[in-house]
Amino acid sequence: MVSAISVKGAQIVLFDGSPTYPGIERLWSVCEPYGVTHFGASPKYFGANIASNFSPQNSFGLEKLRSLLSTGSPLLPEHYSWIYSNVKILF
């Protein structure tokens, strides 16, 4: 998948480390300066955002973000609700 995306001219930003250190906003903080358009994370990470009562749309410019990708286990209904309320309406 990574090679197919790069052929289309996408810039890939990979994160290595704890997504919640030094704070829950760590992964989201990469979106604005790098102009991230597709953001991928696990449902567990979205759940940690819910537990922390964090709202990325209030802290970062996510104007270029077009889609969220989920890896690992399925998203739960509360994850969807949190995404629509705290990230942004994608369409």
mmCIF file with all atom_site columns, C-alpha atoms in Angstrom:
data_model
loop_
_atom_site.group_PDB
_atom_site.id
_atom_site.type_symbol
_atom_site.label_atom_id
_atom_site.label_alt_id
_atom_site.label_comp_id
_atom_site.label_asym_id
_atom_site.label_entity_id
_atom_site.label_seq_id
_atom_site.pdbx_PDB_ins_code
_atom_site.Cartn_x
_atom_site.Cartn_y
_atom_site.Cartn_z
_atom_site.occupancy
_atom_site.B_iso_or_equiv
_atom_site.pdbx_formal_charge
_atom_site.auth_seq_id
_atom_site.auth_comp_id
_atom_site.auth_asym_id
_atom_site.auth_atom_id
_atom_site.pdbx_PDB_model_num
ATOM 1  C CA . MET A 1 1  ? 0.000   0.000  0.000  1.00 0.00 ? 1  MET A CA 1
ATOM 2  C CA . VAL A 1 2  ? 2.808   2.418  0.812  1.00 0.00 ? 2  VAL A CA 1
ATOM 3  C CA . SER A 1 3  ? 4.371   2.011  -2.629 1.00 0.00 ? 3  SER A CA 1
ATOM 4  C CA . ALA A 1 4  ? 1.017   2.510  -4.382 1.00 0.00 ? 4  ALA A CA 1
ATOM 5  C CA . ILE A 1 5  ? 0.385   5.725  -2.442 1.00 0.00 ? 5  ILE A CA 1
ATOM 6  C CA . SER A 1 6  ? 3.837   7.089  -3.205 1.00 0.00 ? 6  SER A CA 1
ATOM 7  C CA . VAL A 1 7  ? 3.374   6.481  -6.937 1.00 0.00 ? 7  VAL A CA 1
ATOM 8  C CA . LYS A 1 8  ? 0.397   8.863  -6.812 1.00 0.00 ? 8  LYS A CA 1
ATOM 9  C CA . GLY A 1 9  ? 2.631   11.609 -5.385 1.00 0.00 ? 9  GLY A CA 1
ATOM 10 C CA . ALA A 1 10 ? 1.683   11.348 -1.724 1.00 0.00 ? 10 ALA A CA 1
ATOM 11 C CA . GLN A 1 11 ? 4.112   12.337 0.961  1.00 0.00 ? 11 GLN A CA 1
ATOM 12 C CA . ILE A 1 12 ? 4.257   9.677  3.673  1.00 0.00 ? 12 ILE A CA 1
ATOM 13 C CA . VAL A 1 13 ? 4.777   10.616 7.317  1.00 0.00 ? 13 VAL A CA 1
ATOM 14 C CA . LEU A 1 14 ? 5.553   7.670  9.583  1.00 0.00 ? 14 LEU A CA 1
ATOM 15 C CA . PHE A 1 15 ? 5.631   7.927  13.356 1.00 0.00 ? 15 PHE A CA 1
ATOM 16 C CA . ASP A 1 16 ? 7.866   5.736  15.485 1.00 0.00 ? 16 ASP A CA 1
ATOM 17 C CA . GLY A 1 17 ? 7.342   5.839  19.234 1.00 0.00 ? 17 GLY A CA 1
ATOM 18 C CA . SER A 1 18 ? 4.576   6.116  21.762 1.00 0.00 ? 18 SER A CA 1
ATOM 19 C CA . PRO A 1 19 ? 1.581   7.897  20.236 1.00 0.00 ? 19 PRO A CA 1
ATOM 20 C CA . THR A 1 20 ? 0.618   9.268  23.648 1.00 0.00 ? 20 THR A CA 1
ATOM 21 C CA . TYR A 1 21 ? 3.992   10.572 24.870 1.00 0.00 ? 21 TYR A CA 1
ATOM 22 C CA . PRO A 1 22 ? 4.434   13.258 26.040 1.00 0.00 ? 22 PRO A CA 1
ATOM 23 C CA . GLY A 1 23 ? 0.659   13.713 25.638 1.00 0.00 ? 23 GLY A CA 1
ATOM 24 C CA . ILE A 1 24 ? -2.373  12.344 23.826 1.00 0.00 ? 24 ILE A CA 1
ATOM 25 C CA . GLU A 1 25 ? -2.032  15.102 21.217 1.00 0.00 ? 25 GLU A CA 1
ATOM 26 C CA . ARG A 1 26 ? 1.325   13.792 19.931 1.00 0.00 ? 26 ARG A CA 1
ATOM 27 C CA . LEU A 1 27 ? 0.065   12.124 16.745 1.00 0.00 ? 27 LEU A CA 1
ATOM 28 C CA . TRP A 1 28 ? -2.332  14.965 15.940 1.00 0.00 ? 28 TRP A CA 1
ATOM 29 C CA . SER A 1 29 ? 0.479   17.500 16.312 1.00 0.00 ? 29 SER A CA 1
ATOM 30 C CA . VAL A 1 30 ? 2.095   16.106 13.151 1.00 0.00 ? 30 VAL A CA 1
ATOM 31 C CA . CYS A 1 31 ? -0.952  16.789 10.957 1.00 0.00 ? 31 CYS A CA 1
ATOM 32 C CA . GLU A 1 32 ? -0.790  20.566 10.721 1.00 0.00 ? 32 GLU A CA 1
ATOM 33 C CA . PRO A 1 33 ? 2.918   21.181 9.996  1.00 0.00 ? 33 PRO A CA 1
ATOM 34 C CA . TYR A 1 34 ? 3.140   18.343 7.460  1.00 0.00 ? 34 TYR A CA 1
ATOM 35 C CA . GLY A 1 35 ? -0.263  18.883 5.825  1.00 0.00 ? 35 GLY A CA 1
ATOM 36 C CA . VAL A 1 36 ? -1.431  15.341 6.527  1.00 0.00 ? 36 VAL A CA 1
ATOM 37 C CA . THR A 1 37 ? -4.381  14.353 4.325  1.00 0.00 ? 37 THR A CA 1
ATOM 38 C CA . HIS A 1 38 ? -4.828  10.730 5.446  1.00 0.00 ? 38 HIS A CA 1
ATOM 39 C CA . PHE A 1 39 ? -4.447  9.897  9.128  1.00 0.00 ? 39 PHE A CA 1
ATOM 40 C CA . GLY A 1 40 ? -4.209  6.313  10.346 1.00 0.00 ? 40 GLY A CA 1
ATOM 41 C CA . ALA A 1 41 ? -4.412  5.129  13.940 1.00 0.00 ? 41 ALA A CA 1
ATOM 42 C CA . SER A 1 42 ? -5.766  2.262  15.980 1.00 0.00 ? 42 SER A CA 1
ATOM 43 C CA . PRO A 1 43 ? -9.161  2.190  17.682 1.00 0.00 ? 43 PRO A CA 1
ATOM 44 C CA . LYS A 1 44 ? -7.255  1.987  20.960 1.00 0.00 ? 44 LYS A CA 1
ATOM 45 C CA . TYR A 1 45 ? -5.664  5.367  20.183 1.00 0.00 ? 45 TYR A CA 1
ATOM 46 C CA . PHE A 1 46 ? -9.057  6.890  19.384 1.00 0.00 ? 46 PHE A CA 1
ATOM 47 C CA . GLY A 1 47 ? -10.350 5.417  22.659 1.00 0.00 ? 47 GLY A CA 1
ATOM 48 C CA . ALA A 1 48 ? -7.459  7.042  24.540 1.00 0.00 ? 48 ALA A CA 1
ATOM 49 C CA . ASN A 1 49 ? -8.470  10.373 23.001 1.00 0.00 ? 49 ASN A CA 1
ATOM 50 C CA . ILE A 1 50 ? -12.019 9.834  24.253 1.00 0.00 ? 50 ILE A CA 1
ATOM 51 C CA . ALA A 1 51 ? -10.783 8.963  27.753 1.00 0.00 ? 51 ALA A CA 1
ATOM 52 C CA . SER A 1 52 ? -8.608  12.102 27.777 1.00 0.00 ? 52 SER A CA 1
ATOM 53 C CA . ASN A 1 53 ? -11.488 14.279 26.564 1.00 0.00 ? 53 ASN A CA 1
ATOM 54 C CA . PHE A 1 54 ? -9.195  15.603 23.824 1.00 0.00 ? 54 PHE A CA 1
ATOM 55 C CA . SER A 1 55 ? -10.547 17.402 20.746 1.00 0.00 ? 55 SER A CA 1
ATOM 56 C CA . PRO A 1 56 ? -7.941  17.728 17.971 1.00 0.00 ? 56 PRO A CA 1
ATOM 57 C CA . GLN A 1 57 ? -10.061 20.144 15.916 1.00 0.00 ? 57 GLN A CA 1
ATOM 58 C CA . ASN A 1 58 ? -9.797  22.659 18.769 1.00 0.00 ? 58 ASN A CA 1
ATOM 59 C CA . SER A 1 59 ? -5.998  22.388 18.965 1.00 0.00 ? 59 SER A CA 1
ATOM 60 C CA . PHE A 1 60 ? -4.692  21.893 15.432 1.00 0.00 ? 60 PHE A CA 1
ATOM 61 C CA . GLY A 1 61 ? -5.388  23.002 11.878 1.00 0.00 ? 61 GLY A CA 1
ATOM 62 C CA . LEU A 1 62 ? -6.800  19.886 10.222 1.00 0.00 ? 62 LEU A CA 1
ATOM 63 C CA . GLU A 1 63 ? -8.072  21.602 7.077  1.00 0.00 ? 63 GLU A CA 1
ATOM 64 C CA . LYS A 1 64 ? -6.098  19.325 4.762  1.00 0.00 ? 64 LYS A CA 1
ATOM 65 C CA . LEU A 1 65 ? -7.252  16.113 6.455  1.00 0.00 ? 65 LEU A CA 1
ATOM 66 C CA . ARG A 1 66 ? -9.527  14.190 4.092  1.00 0.00 ? 66 ARG A CA 1
ATOM 67 C CA . SER A 1 67 ? -9.838  10.749 5.632  1.00 0.00 ? 67 SER A CA 1
ATOM 68 C CA . LEU A 1 68 ? -9.156  8.723  8.729  1.00 0.00 ? 68 LEU A CA 1
ATOM 69 C CA . LEU A 1 69 ? -7.909  5.174  8.503  1.00 0.00 ? 69 LEU A CA 1
ATOM 70 C CA . SER A 1 70 ? -8.290  2.608  11.233 1.00 0.00 ? 70 SER A CA 1
ATOM 71 C CA . THR A 1 71 ? -5.887  -0.254 11.790 1.00 0.00 ? 71 THR A CA 1
ATOM 72 C CA . GLY A 1 72 ? -6.201  -3.302 13.993 1.00 0.00 ? 72 GLY A CA 1
ATOM 73 C CA . SER A 1 73 ? -9.527  -3.997 15.672 1.00 0.00 ? 73 SER A CA 1
ATOM 74 C CA . PRO A 1 74 ? -12.833 -2.576 14.408 1.00 0.00 ? 74 PRO A CA 1
ATOM 75 C CA . LEU A 1 75 ? -13.983 0.884  15.401 1.00 0.00 ? 75 LEU A CA 1
ATOM 76 C CA . LEU A 1 76 ? -16.748 0.967  18.003 1.00 0.00 ? 76 LEU A CA 1
ATOM 77 C CA . PRO A 1 77 ? -19.801 3.231  17.727 1.00 0.00 ? 77 PRO A CA 1
ATOM 78 C CA . GLU A 1 78 ? -18.344 5.584  20.365 1.00 0.00 ? 78 GLU A CA 1
ATOM 79 C CA . HIS A 1 79 ? -15.204 5.959  18.243 1.00 0.00 ? 79 HIS A CA 1
ATOM 80 C CA . TYR A 1 80 ? -17.308 7.062  15.267 1.00 0.00 ? 80 TYR A CA 1
ATOM 81 C CA . SER A 1 81 ? -19.213 9.537  17.427 1.00 0.00 ? 81 SER A CA 1
ATOM 82 C CA . TRP A 1 82 ? -15.992 10.979 18.817 1.00 0.00 ? 82 TRP A CA 1
ATOM 83 C CA . ILE A 1 83 ? -14.424 11.283 15.339 1.00 0.00 ? 83 ILE A CA 1
ATOM 84 C CA . TYR A 1 84 ? -17.443 13.107 13.897 1.00 0.00 ? 84 TYR A CA 1
ATOM 85 C CA . SER A 1 85 ? -17.625 15.446 16.897 1.00 0.00 ? 85 SER A CA 1
ATOM 86 C CA . ASN A 1 86 ? -13.937 16.096 17.567 1.00 0.00 ? 86 ASN A CA 1
ATOM 87 C CA . VAL A 1 87 ? -11.983 15.711 14.365 1.00 0.00 ? 87 VAL A CA 1
ATOM 88 C CA . LYS A 1 88 ? -14.194 17.234 11.680 1.00 0.00 ? 88 LYS A CA 1
ATOM 89 C CA . ILE A 1 89 ? -16.901 16.384 9.216  1.00 0.00 ? 89 ILE A CA 1
ATOM 90 C CA . LEU A 1 90 ? -14.973 14.993 6.286  1.00 0.00 ? 90 LEU A CA 1
ATOM 91 C CA . PHE A 1 91 ? -17.550 15.726 3.576  1.00 0.00 ? 91 PHE A CA 1
#
